[in-house]
RNA sequence: GGGGUCGUGGUGUAGUGGUUAACAUACUGCCCUGUCAAGGCAGAGAUCGCGGGUUCGAGACCCGUCGACCCCGCCA
């Protein structure tokens, strides 16, 4: 080893020891006769002091050092002179007096600051990702990610799970996301697909009798990117036999709590995690992955609004369209101009979610004041009081009225709620608010294709008591699906699977598959399921998103070592790139794009 | 496929149609024996993403294009 200690570990008790350190020059302060070098490695920073009169050779070597040069320092640890300790550094009580400095490598001037967390254009960061990753913030994130994955492996191993690898080259399926395809050289005209998740394979491992399987699995989906979505990502994928819904939920909840507390040092806001029915989540928050760090729930006032003098609400209520109120706490305290501007802004946001307009009233700050706003006059005092009581609103609140088709109101609730929370700084990145969403509908209606689409996947077991609904009212049937939301992100989702051939065969026609098509695409599954399938269920958790939320980072790229840009490109390496004609020929591929 | 924001020395920004494009920091050289956001002095560094257009005059305005980012669609 070119070092005996790392740059983060020396303390006063090492005083007097001769040590060898090696790392990067974080900073150099040249005082003339004495030079201070802050030497940095993964573990920290240690101040190296070089005195011209004591070690002339080391001093002249230190004069040539620059930022990010790689150097080895041999010297003696000593307690810093009285009054020169640096309380901001863990190693700040000591310094290493350099006897010898070996220049291991020079460096060009970096294109951005490595030694401070300042804003840098993301294109530049991506182009020099290896330098970006050298920065403290990124090292923290990448190492946190390692610790989370390590914790998961140890936790599940202790619970007698077996980690099993499944193929990356697999079979395309028509359902779900767009597949990444890989042409087969040995079978011209045929393609593998990269797995969107190891869903089928893990169920087959249950058939195979492993009972408790997990994998830290890379998954691929060829869809457009978002701040929380990359085309390739990592899932904790697991499956268990002889379990019911609450067994899987309890296991993952315990795992998440332990990760939060033991790895990140944050106690989740709610313990145990609340369980919210899908319909209630949509009614209150307009989202199946609500941010539970704040409440701001929409409240139904259809009955009151239906009796108001506002024609739109009366008409909507009569048609069965809900009228709901969303509180914007304290937002009515703004001045007239600021309030009008805010209302316009909120209306624009509401319209983007399908609203035709946005009605609002302001509550006075004191009892003698009056309710103001475009529709204030349509409500009687008693009606206003009833609304105030039902919503828990207080003086100075801005009340937003949402009324439309139920699904549209959900969408508006979601965007407004998140905007208000952002405006009021209610989403503290230090807080972790987990919550389960349960009782999802089995299917949602696909109007374009005139069929039911599974809301999770076709192997999701219906809730036992809803089995009869498959024949009578599939839209009302609930699945055994469970999703875990944290801070407005979906961080896990799973279900109990269908282990019964008759039930599975009822699902196919509902989702528009004939038995022939089902056999063609899932024959291996159906066949396997004839050989003694245990009842089983599982869950998958997006590691990237989980680490993102644990780290309090605003986007997924901050926790992926080498992420893709929004156009799916790797700016550093220049991927994707054209293939050589020879490669294409071998793969029996011709492109329609002119080279 | 659609909507939006941004693009100015290495980096981060300012620049409200009119001087030699400004500031901070980084960088280079010199000075300096207790600094740690070191300090002082001097210096170098910009075809204002690219291409058209409007104008007497464009970093700024318009159109296009490229790239990054945010969002909708999409993501079982």
mmCIF file of N, CA, C and O (backbone and C1' of nucleotides) in Angstrom, chain B residues 23-76:
data_model
loop_
_atom_site.group_PDB
_atom_site.id
_atom_site.type_symbol
_atom_site.label_atom_id
_atom_site.label_comp_id
_atom_site.label_asym_id
_atom_site.label_seq_id
_atom_site.Cartn_x
_atom_site.Cartn_y
_atom_site.Cartn_z
ATOM 1 P P C B 23 -14.608 44.255 -13.944
ATOM 2 O "O5'" C B 23 -15.423 43.371 -12.904
ATOM 3 C "C5'" C B 23 -16.181 44.002 -11.884
ATOM 4 C "C4'" C B 23 -16.969 42.994 -11.104
ATOM 5 C "C3'" C B 23 -16.172 41.840 -10.507
ATOM 6 O "O3'" C B 23 -15.488 42.216 -9.328
ATOM 7 C "C1'" C B 23 -18.150 41.007 -11.483
ATOM 8 P P A B 24 -14.137 41.446 -8.936
ATOM 9 O "O5'" A B 24 -14.661 40.054 -8.378
ATOM 10 C "C5'" A B 24 -15.446 40.012 -7.191
ATOM 11 C "C4'" A B 24 -15.988 38.628 -6.977
ATOM 12 C "C3'" A B 24 -14.936 37.517 -6.962
ATOM 13 O "O3'" A B 24 -14.312 37.398 -5.693
ATOM 14 C "C1'" A B 24 -16.725 36.878 -8.357
ATOM 15 P P U B 25 -12.760 36.997 -5.607
ATOM 16 O "O5'" U B 25 -12.745 35.473 -6.079
ATOM 17 C "C5'" U B 25 -13.330 34.453 -5.281
ATOM 18 C "C4'" U B 25 -13.551 33.210 -6.091
ATOM 19 C "C3'" U B 25 -12.306 32.567 -6.682
ATOM 20 O "O3'" U B 25 -11.626 31.759 -5.733
ATOM 21 C "C1'" U B 25 -13.976 32.699 -8.339
ATOM 22 P P A B 26 -10.066 31.489 -5.861
ATOM 23 O "O5'" A B 26 -9.967 30.549 -7.152
ATOM 24 C "C5'" A B 26 -10.349 29.182 -7.079
ATOM 25 C "C4'" A B 26 -10.320 28.566 -8.452
ATOM 26 C "C3'" A B 26 -8.963 28.583 -9.142
ATOM 27 O "O3'" A B 26 -8.162 27.478 -8.754
ATOM 28 C "C1'" A B 26 -10.596 29.399 -10.621
ATOM 29 P P C B 27 -6.595 27.638 -8.663
ATOM 30 O "O5'" C B 27 -6.167 27.999 -10.148
ATOM 31 C "C5'" C B 27 -6.263 27.020 -11.182
ATOM 32 C "C4'" C B 27 -5.815 27.621 -12.493
ATOM 33 C "C3'" C B 27 -4.429 28.244 -12.467
ATOM 34 O "O3'" C B 27 -3.423 27.265 -12.622
ATOM 35 C "C1'" C B 27 -5.939 29.726 -13.522
ATOM 36 P P U B 28 -2.081 27.388 -11.784
ATOM 37 O "O5'" U B 28 -1.266 28.480 -12.597
ATOM 38 C "C5'" U B 28 -0.834 28.226 -13.924
ATOM 39 C "C4'" U B 28 -0.102 29.421 -14.463
ATOM 40 C "C3'" U B 28 0.924 30.034 -13.513
ATOM 41 O "O3'" U B 28 2.157 29.342 -13.542
ATOM 42 C "C1'" U B 28 -0.421 31.755 -14.421
ATOM 43 P P G B 29 3.025 29.282 -12.222
ATOM 44 O "O5'" G B 29 3.666 30.732 -12.169
ATOM 45 C "C5'" G B 29 4.581 31.161 -13.172
ATOM 46 C "C4'" G B 29 4.931 32.612 -12.974
ATOM 47 C "C3'" G B 29 5.407 32.986 -11.578
ATOM 48 O "O3'" G B 29 6.769 32.668 -11.383
ATOM 49 C "C1'" G B 29 3.816 34.563 -12.315
ATOM 50 P P C B 30 7.307 32.356 -9.921
ATOM 51 O "O5'" C B 30 7.306 33.791 -9.235
ATOM 52 C "C5'" C B 30 8.241 34.784 -9.623
ATOM 53 C "C4'" C B 30 7.931 36.091 -8.946
ATOM 54 C "C3'" C B 30 7.920 36.053 -7.423
ATOM 55 O "O3'" C B 30 9.217 36.114 -6.868
ATOM 56 C "C1'" C B 30 6.014 37.215 -8.189
ATOM 57 P P C B 31 9.506 35.402 -5.457
ATOM 58 O "O5'" C B 31 8.712 36.322 -4.429
ATOM 59 C "C5'" C B 31 9.136 37.661 -4.190
ATOM 60 C "C4'" C B 31 8.223 38.327 -3.190
ATOM 61 C "C3'" C B 31 8.048 37.586 -1.868
ATOM 62 O "O3'" C B 31 9.143 37.828 -0.988
ATOM 63 C "C1'" C B 31 5.947 38.329 -2.645
ATOM 64 P P C B 32 9.676 36.626 -0.082
ATOM 65 O "O5'" C B 32 8.503 36.441 0.984
ATOM 66 C "C5'" C B 32 8.274 37.446 1.969
ATOM 67 C "C4'" C B 32 6.965 37.180 2.668
ATOM 68 C "C3'" C B 32 6.847 35.815 3.346
ATOM 69 O "O3'" C B 32 7.475 35.786 4.614
ATOM 70 C "C1'" C B 32 4.882 36.266 2.103
ATOM 71 P P U B 33 8.160 34.423 5.096
ATOM 72 O "O5'" U B 33 7.167 33.923 6.231
ATOM 73 C "C5'" U B 33 5.867 33.424 5.907
ATOM 74 C "C4'" U B 33 5.414 32.466 6.971
ATOM 75 C "C3'" U B 33 5.439 33.027 8.389
ATOM 76 O "O3'" U B 33 4.342 32.457 9.103
ATOM 77 C "C1'" U B 33 6.753 31.080 8.291
ATOM 78 P P G B 34 3.468 33.400 10.057
ATOM 79 O "O5'" G B 34 2.174 32.500 10.267
ATOM 80 C "C5'" G B 34 1.310 32.234 9.169
ATOM 81 C "C4'" G B 34 0.246 31.270 9.627
ATOM 82 C "C3'" G B 34 -0.321 31.571 11.014
ATOM 83 O "O3'" G B 34 -1.686 31.169 11.048
ATOM 84 C "C1'" G B 34 0.565 29.398 10.972
ATOM 85 P P U B 35 -2.856 32.276 10.931
ATOM 86 O "O5'" U B 35 -3.509 31.862 9.544
ATOM 87 C "C5'" U B 35 -3.056 32.449 8.337
ATOM 88 C "C4'" U B 35 -3.203 31.459 7.220
ATOM 89 C "C3'" U B 35 -4.589 30.821 7.109
ATOM 90 O "O3'" U B 35 -5.501 31.657 6.427
ATOM 91 C "C1'" U B 35 -2.910 29.158 6.915
ATOM 92 P P C B 36 -7.032 31.707 6.900
ATOM 93 O "O5'" C B 36 -7.566 30.240 6.571
ATOM 94 C "C5'" C B 36 -7.763 29.827 5.225
ATOM 95 C "C4'" C B 36 -8.073 28.346 5.198
ATOM 96 C "C3'" C B 36 -9.299 27.926 5.990
ATOM 97 O "O3'" C B 36 -10.477 28.108 5.239
ATOM 98 C "C1'" C B 36 -7.497 26.470 6.454
ATOM 99 P P A B 37 -11.832 28.475 5.873
ATOM 100 O "O5'" A B 37 -12.763 28.749 4.616
ATOM 101 C "C5'" A B 37 -12.749 27.824 3.529
ATOM 102 C "C4'" A B 37 -12.501 28.548 2.233
ATOM 103 C "C3'" A B 37 -11.234 29.394 2.212
ATOM 104 O "O3'" A B 37 -10.665 29.377 0.906
ATOM 105 C "C1'" A B 37 -13.102 30.768 1.803
ATOM 106 P P A B 38 -9.191 28.792 0.722
ATOM 107 O "O5'" A B 38 -8.315 29.740 1.660
ATOM 108 C "C5'" A B 38 -7.756 30.911 1.144
ATOM 109 C "C4'" A B 38 -7.402 31.821 2.271
ATOM 110 C "C3'" A B 38 -7.011 33.223 1.852
ATOM 111 O "O3'" A B 38 -8.147 34.037 1.602
ATOM 112 C "C1'" A B 38 -5.432 32.406 3.406
ATOM 113 P P G B 39 -8.076 35.104 0.407
ATOM 114 O "O5'" G B 39 -6.911 36.075 0.864
ATOM 115 C "C5'" G B 39 -7.098 36.961 1.954
ATOM 116 C "C4'" G B 39 -5.850 37.758 2.202
ATOM 117 C "C3'" G B 39 -5.341 38.573 1.010
ATOM 118 O "O3'" G B 39 -6.046 39.787 0.849
ATOM 119 C "C1'" G B 39 -3.532 37.423 1.979
ATOM 120 P P G B 40 -6.189 40.412 -0.627
ATOM 121 O "O5'" G B 40 -4.734 40.972 -0.910
ATOM 122 C "C5'" G B 40 -4.217 42.023 -0.114
ATOM 123 C "C4'" G B 40 -2.822 42.391 -0.563
ATOM 124 C "C3'" G B 40 -2.679 42.647 -2.054
ATOM 125 O "O3'" G B 40 -3.091 43.955 -2.425
ATOM 126 C "C1'" G B 40 -0.946 41.222 -1.345
ATOM 127 P P C B 41 -3.765 44.209 -3.861
ATOM 128 O "O5'" C B 41 -2.516 44.120 -4.855
ATOM 129 C "C5'" C B 41 -1.451 45.052 -4.753
ATOM 130 C "C4'" C B 41 -0.324 44.659 -5.664
ATOM 131 C "C3'" C B 41 -0.700 44.412 -7.117
ATOM 132 O "O3'" C B 41 -0.874 45.599 -7.864
ATOM 133 C "C1'" C B 41 0.707 42.672 -6.376
ATOM 134 P P A B 42 -1.918 45.641 -9.083
ATOM 135 O "O5'" A B 42 -1.223 44.694 -10.167
ATOM 136 C "C5'" A B 42 -0.075 45.161 -10.858
ATOM 137 C "C4'" A B 42 0.552 44.039 -11.646
ATOM 138 C "C3'" A B 42 -0.287 43.466 -12.785
ATOM 139 O "O3'" A B 42 -0.286 44.277 -13.946
ATOM 140 C "C1'" A B 42 0.679 41.706 -11.563
ATOM 141 P P G B 43 -1.581 44.251 -14.922
ATOM 142 O "O5'" G B 43 -1.531 42.776 -15.536
ATOM 143 C "C5'" G B 43 -0.489 42.419 -16.433
ATOM 144 C "C4'" G B 43 -0.510 40.949 -16.718
ATOM 145 C "C3'" G B 43 -1.684 40.442 -17.553
ATOM 146 O "O3'" G B 43 -1.510 40.709 -18.930
ATOM 147 C "C1'" G B 43 -1.255 38.951 -15.758
ATOM 148 P P A B 44 -2.766 40.925 -19.893
ATOM 149 O "O5'" A B 44 -3.130 39.425 -20.278
ATOM 150 C "C5'" A B 44 -2.187 38.606 -20.990
ATOM 151 C "C4'" A B 44 -2.559 37.163 -20.850
ATOM 152 C "C3'" A B 44 -3.957 36.808 -21.364
ATOM 153 O "O3'" A B 44 -3.978 36.583 -22.758
ATOM 154 C "C1'" A B 44 -3.646 35.887 -19.216
ATOM 155 P P G B 45 -5.251 37.037 -23.609
ATOM 156 O "O5'" G B 45 -6.356 36.032 -23.080
ATOM 157 C "C5'" G B 45 -6.222 34.618 -23.305
ATOM 158 C "C4'" G B 45 -7.245 33.867 -22.496
ATOM 159 C "C3'" G B 45 -8.699 34.229 -22.798
ATOM 160 O "O3'" G B 45 -9.179 33.533 -23.930
ATOM 161 C "C1'" G B 45 -8.345 34.190 -20.462
ATOM 162 P P A B 46 -10.079 34.337 -25.025
ATOM 163 O "O5'" A B 46 -11.492 34.504 -24.305
ATOM 164 C "C5'" A B 46 -12.242 33.367 -23.886
ATOM 165 C "C4'" A B 46 -13.668 33.487 -24.349
ATOM 166 C "C3'" A B 46 -13.841 33.922 -25.801
ATOM 167 O "O3'" A B 46 -14.908 33.226 -26.405
ATOM 168 C "C1'" A B 46 -14.967 35.431 -24.387
ATOM 169 P P U B 47 -14.582 32.243 -27.593
ATOM 170 O "O5'" U B 47 -14.841 33.188 -28.823
ATOM 171 C "C5'" U B 47 -16.007 33.993 -28.862
ATOM 172 C "C4'" U B 47 -16.048 34.705 -30.170
ATOM 173 C "C3'" U B 47 -17.412 34.613 -30.852
ATOM 174 O "O3'" U B 47 -18.233 35.680 -30.406
ATOM 175 C "C1'" U B 47 -15.704 34.024 -32.380
ATOM 176 P P C B 48 -19.775 35.555 -30.328
ATOM 177 O "O5'" C B 48 -20.114 35.206 -28.815
ATOM 178 C "C5'" C B 48 -20.196 33.875 -28.334
ATOM 179 C "C4'" C B 48 -21.039 33.874 -27.079
ATOM 180 C "C3'" C B 48 -22.542 33.899 -27.318
ATOM 181 O "O3'" C B 48 -23.174 33.159 -26.288
ATOM 182 C "C1'" C B 48 -21.929 35.790 -26.090
ATOM 183 P P G B 49 -24.519 32.334 -26.649
ATOM 184 O "O5'" G B 49 -24.070 30.962 -27.308
ATOM 185 C "C5'" G B 49 -22.883 30.315 -26.875
ATOM 186 C "C4'" G B 49 -22.729 29.042 -27.663
ATOM 187 C "C3'" G B 49 -22.920 29.187 -29.168
ATOM 188 O "O3'" G B 49 -21.724 29.616 -29.808
ATOM 189 C "C1'" G B 49 -24.190 27.362 -28.378
ATOM 190 P P C B 50 -21.799 30.641 -31.044
ATOM 191 O "O5'" C B 50 -22.374 29.752 -32.233
ATOM 192 C "C5'" C B 50 -21.674 28.610 -32.702
ATOM 193 C "C4'" C B 50 -22.512 27.876 -33.715
ATOM 194 C "C3'" C B 50 -23.102 28.738 -34.815
ATOM 195 O "O3'" C B 50 -22.184 29.006 -35.851
ATOM 196 C "C1'" C B 50 -24.780 27.356 -33.933
ATOM 197 P P G B 51 -22.299 30.390 -36.695
ATOM 198 O "O5'" G B 51 -23.626 30.184 -37.541
ATOM 199 C "C5'" G B 51 -23.709 29.114 -38.478
ATOM 200 C "C4'" G B 51 -25.034 29.146 -39.184
ATOM 201 C "C3'" G B 51 -25.499 30.516 -39.649
ATOM 202 O "O3'" G B 51 -24.850 30.930 -40.822
ATOM 203 C "C1'" G B 51 -27.297 29.386 -38.615
ATOM 204 P P G B 52 -25.031 32.439 -41.327
ATOM 205 O "O5'" G B 52 -26.517 32.360 -41.881
ATOM 206 C "C5'" G B 52 -27.191 33.539 -42.196
ATOM 207 C "C4'" G B 52 -28.660 33.268 -42.324
ATOM 208 C "C3'" G B 52 -29.498 34.520 -42.232
ATOM 209 O "O3'" G B 52 -29.570 35.191 -43.472
ATOM 210 C "C1'" G B 52 -30.347 32.936 -40.726
ATOM 211 P P G B 53 -29.115 36.726 -43.506
ATOM 212 O "O5'" G B 53 -30.405 37.418 -42.872
ATOM 213 C "C5'" G B 53 -31.680 37.212 -43.486
ATOM 214 C "C4'" G B 53 -32.795 37.526 -42.534
ATOM 215 C "C3'" G B 53 -32.911 38.979 -42.094
ATOM 216 O "O3'" G B 53 -33.498 39.799 -43.083
ATOM 217 C "C1'" G B 53 -33.235 37.541 -40.236
ATOM 218 P P U B 54 -33.083 41.328 -43.216
ATOM 219 O "O5'" U B 54 -33.820 41.978 -41.965
ATOM 220 C "C5'" U B 54 -35.241 41.974 -41.884
ATOM 221 C "C4'" U B 54 -35.699 42.614 -40.600
ATOM 222 C "C3'" U B 54 -35.077 43.976 -40.301
ATOM 223 O "O3'" U B 54 -35.758 45.014 -40.985
ATOM 224 C "C1'" U B 54 -34.971 42.621 -38.370
ATOM 225 P P U B 55 -34.882 46.076 -41.874
ATOM 226 O "O5'" U B 55 -34.094 46.879 -40.751
ATOM 227 C "C5'" U B 55 -34.814 47.637 -39.783
ATOM 228 C "C4'" U B 55 -33.875 48.116 -38.710
ATOM 229 C "C3'" U B 55 -32.607 48.803 -39.204
ATOM 230 O "O3'" U B 55 -32.835 50.162 -39.554
ATOM 231 C "C1'" U B 55 -32.054 47.245 -37.519
ATOM 232 P P C B 56 -32.180 50.741 -40.917
ATOM 233 O "O5'" C B 56 -30.639 50.834 -40.565
ATOM 234 C "C5'" C B 56 -29.682 51.142 -41.585
ATOM 235 C "C4'" C B 56 -28.351 51.437 -40.944
ATOM 236 C "C3'" C B 56 -27.915 50.442 -39.875
ATOM 237 O "O3'" C B 56 -27.275 49.310 -40.442
ATOM 238 C "C1'" C B 56 -27.692 52.632 -39.022
ATOM 239 P P G B 57 -27.611 47.866 -39.889
ATOM 240 O "O5'" G B 57 -27.042 47.908 -38.416
ATOM 241 C "C5'" G B 57 -25.634 47.980 -38.196
ATOM 242 C "C4'" G B 57 -25.336 48.181 -36.741
ATOM 243 C "C3'" G B 57 -25.883 47.114 -35.802
ATOM 244 O "O3'" G B 57 -25.058 45.973 -35.759
ATOM 245 C "C1'" G B 57 -26.336 49.261 -34.922
ATOM 246 P P A B 58 -25.718 44.517 -35.558
ATOM 247 O "O5'" A B 58 -26.358 44.580 -34.109
ATOM 248 C "C5'" A B 58 -25.547 44.751 -32.946
ATOM 249 C "C4'" A B 58 -25.916 43.715 -31.895
ATOM 250 C "C3'" A B 58 -25.701 42.266 -32.323
ATOM 251 O "O3'" A B 58 -25.383 41.488 -31.175
ATOM 252 C "C1'" A B 58 -27.969 42.597 -31.877
ATOM 253 P P G B 59 -23.833 41.271 -30.806
ATOM 254 O "O5'" G B 59 -23.921 40.301 -29.543
ATOM 255 C "C5'" G B 59 -24.196 38.927 -29.706
ATOM 256 C "C4'" G B 59 -24.860 38.381 -28.469
ATOM 257 C "C3'" G B 59 -26.310 38.824 -28.291
ATOM 258 O "O3'" G B 59 -27.183 37.947 -28.974
ATOM 259 C "C1'" G B 59 -25.107 39.183 -26.279
ATOM 260 P P A B 60 -28.527 38.471 -29.636
ATOM 261 O "O5'" A B 60 -29.347 39.094 -28.424
ATOM 262 C "C5'" A B 60 -29.840 38.255 -27.372
ATOM 263 C "C4'" A B 60 -30.500 39.114 -26.321
ATOM 264 C "C3'" A B 60 -31.747 39.844 -26.805
ATOM 265 O "O3'" A B 60 -32.712 39.889 -25.766
ATOM 266 C "C1'" A B 60 -30.123 41.406 -26.079
ATOM 267 P P C B 61 -34.039 39.068 -25.955
ATOM 268 O "O5'" C B 61 -34.688 39.723 -27.272
ATOM 269 C "C5'" C B 61 -35.679 40.731 -27.161
ATOM 270 C "C4'" C B 61 -36.306 40.998 -28.505
ATOM 271 C "C3'" C B 61 -36.596 39.759 -29.345
ATOM 272 O "O3'" C B 61 -37.815 39.146 -28.973
ATOM 273 C "C1'" C B 61 -35.516 41.375 -30.692
ATOM 274 P P C B 62 -37.998 37.558 -29.168
ATOM 275 O "O5'" C B 62 -38.216 37.418 -30.728
ATOM 276 C "C5'" C B 62 -39.362 37.947 -31.374
ATOM 277 C "C4'" C B 62 -39.330 37.622 -32.848
ATOM 278 C "C3'" C B 62 -39.077 36.158 -33.167
ATOM 279 O "O3'" C B 62 -40.266 35.386 -33.099
ATOM 280 C "C1'" C B 62 -37.640 37.497 -34.477
ATOM 281 P P C B 63 -40.159 33.844 -32.688
ATOM 282 O "O5'" C B 63 -39.561 33.178 -34.007
ATOM 283 C "C5'" C B 63 -40.311 33.162 -35.219
ATOM 284 C "C4'" C B 63 -39.499 32.543 -36.328
ATOM 285 C "C3'" C B 63 -38.889 31.189 -36.020
ATOM 286 O "O3'" C B 63 -39.813 30.126 -36.133
ATOM 287 C "C1'" C B 63 -37.260 32.563 -37.024
ATOM 288 P P G B 64 -39.636 28.823 -35.209
ATOM 289 O "O5'" G B 64 -38.334 28.127 -35.827
ATOM 290 C "C5'" G B 64 -38.373 27.589 -37.140
ATOM 291 C "C4'" G B 64 -36.978 27.268 -37.622
ATOM 292 C "C3'" G B 64 -36.225 26.200 -36.842
ATOM 293 O "O3'" G B 64 -36.631 24.888 -37.181
ATOM 294 C "C1'" G B 64 -34.780 28.018 -37.278
ATOM 295 P P U B 65 -36.576 23.746 -36.066
ATOM 296 O "O5'" U B 65 -35.021 23.518 -35.853
ATOM 297 C "C5'" U B 65 -34.203 23.034 -36.934
ATOM 298 C "C4'" U B 65 -32.749 23.112 -36.551
ATOM 299 C "C3'" U B 65 -32.371 22.374 -35.279
ATOM 300 O "O3'" U B 65 -32.185 20.989 -35.483
ATOM 301 C "C1'" U B 65 -31.422 24.531 -35.245
ATOM 302 P P C B 66 -32.512 19.971 -34.320
ATOM 303 O "O5'" C B 66 -31.221 20.067 -33.409
ATOM 304 C "C5'" C B 66 -29.941 19.727 -33.933
ATOM 305 C "C4'" C B 66 -28.856 20.112 -32.953
ATOM 306 C "C3'" C B 66 -29.063 19.628 -31.529
ATOM 307 O "O3'" C B 66 -28.701 18.273 -31.355
ATOM 308 C "C1'" C B 66 -28.410 21.891 -31.495
ATOM 309 P P G B 67 -29.484 17.388 -30.268
ATOM 310 O "O5'" G B 67 -28.939 17.970 -28.890
ATOM 311 C "C5'" G B 67 -27.574 17.814 -28.549
ATOM 312 C "C4'" G B 67 -27.244 18.622 -27.322
ATOM 313 C "C3'" G B 67 -28.116 18.362 -26.110
ATOM 314 O "O3'" G B 67 -27.768 17.183 -25.431
ATOM 315 C "C1'" G B 67 -27.812 20.692 -26.386
ATOM 316 P P A B 68 -28.857 16.420 -24.554
ATOM 317 O "O5'" A B 68 -28.939 17.330 -23.251
ATOM 318 C "C5'" A B 68 -27.836 17.387 -22.363
ATOM 319 C "C4'" A B 68 -28.131 18.373 -21.264
ATOM 320 C "C3'" A B 68 -29.422 18.155 -20.498
ATOM 321 O "O3'" A B 68 -29.324 17.148 -19.529
ATOM 322 C "C1'" A B 68 -29.238 20.431 -21.087
ATOM 323 P P C B 69 -30.597 16.284 -19.166
ATOM 324 O "O5'" C B 69 -31.480 17.288 -18.313
ATOM 325 C "C5'" C B 69 -31.022 17.803 -17.079
ATOM 326 C "C4'" C B 69 -31.910 18.927 -16.623
ATOM 327 C "C3'" C B 69 -33.377 18.572 -16.430
ATOM 328 O "O3'" C B 69 -33.617 17.941 -15.192
ATOM 329 C "C1'" C B 69 -33.213 20.584 -17.658
ATOM 330 P P C B 70 -34.840 16.907 -15.062
ATOM 331 O "O5'" C B 70 -36.115 17.855 -15.025
ATOM 332 C "C5'" C B 70 -36.353 18.704 -13.919
ATOM 333 C "C4'" C B 70 -37.623 19.480 -14.124
ATOM 334 C "C3'" C B 70 -38.842 18.660 -14.531
ATOM 335 O "O3'" C B 70 -39.450 17.998 -13.439
ATOM 336 C "C1'" C B 70 -38.708 20.564 -15.899
ATOM 337 P P C B 71 -40.179 16.598 -13.680
ATOM 338 O "O5'" C B 71 -41.471 17.003 -14.529
ATOM 339 C "C5'" C B 71 -42.533 17.712 -13.913
ATOM 340 C "C4'" C B 71 -43.522 18.201 -14.938
ATOM 341 C "C3'" C B 71 -44.267 17.143 -15.730
ATOM 342 O "O3'" C B 71 -45.311 16.539 -14.977
ATOM 343 C "C1'" C B 71 -43.591 18.863 -17.179
ATOM 344 P P C B 72 -45.785 15.074 -15.366
ATOM 345 O "O5'" C B 72 -46.643 15.320 -16.689
ATOM 346 C "C5'" C B 72 -47.873 16.027 -16.629
ATOM 347 C "C4'" C B 72 -48.501 16.096 -18.003
ATOM 348 C "C3'" C B 72 -48.679 14.766 -18.714
ATOM 349 O "O3'" C B 72 -49.805 14.046 -18.261
ATOM 350 C "C1'" C B 72 -47.776 16.339 -20.219
ATOM 351 P P G B 73 -49.765 12.454 -18.172
ATOM 352 O "O5'" G B 73 -49.653 12.008 -19.687
ATOM 353 C "C5'" G B 73 -50.755 12.168 -20.581
ATOM 354 C "C4'" G B 73 -50.332 11.859 -21.990
ATOM 355 C "C3'" G B 73 -49.771 10.457 -22.219
ATOM 356 O "O3'" G B 73 -50.791 9.490 -22.404
ATOM 357 C "C1'" G B 73 -48.325 12.043 -23.195
ATOM 358 P P C B 74 -50.838 8.190 -21.524
ATOM 359 O "O5'" C B 74 -49.407 7.534 -21.768
ATOM 360 C "C5'" C B 74 -49.101 6.863 -22.990
ATOM 361 C "C4'" C B 74 -47.638 6.492 -23.014
ATOM 362 C "C3'" C B 74 -47.170 5.597 -21.871
ATOM 363 O "O3'" C B 74 -47.456 4.230 -22.112
ATOM 364 C "C1'" C B 74 -45.671 7.403 -22.096
ATOM 365 P P C B 75 -47.878 3.298 -20.904
ATOM 366 O "O5'" C B 75 -46.590 3.344 -19.964
ATOM 367 C "C5'" C B 75 -45.394 2.654 -20.319
ATOM 368 C "C4'" C B 75 -44.338 2.864 -19.261
ATOM 369 C "C3'" C B 75 -44.685 2.340 -17.885
ATOM 370 O "O3'" C B 75 -44.427 0.956 -17.785
ATOM 371 C "C1'" C B 75 -43.794 4.516 -17.706
ATOM 372 P P A B 76 -45.000 0.183 -16.585
ATOM 373 O "O5'" A B 76 -46.132 -0.680 -17.251
ATOM 374 C "C5'" A B 76 -47.312 -0.096 -17.754
ATOM 375 C "C4'" A B 76 -48.348 -1.164 -17.868
ATOM 376 C "C3'" A B 76 -49.356 -1.155 -16.724
ATOM 377 O "O3'" A B 76 -50.638 -1.527 -17.253
ATOM 378 C "C1'" A B 76 -48.314 -3.250 -16.845
#
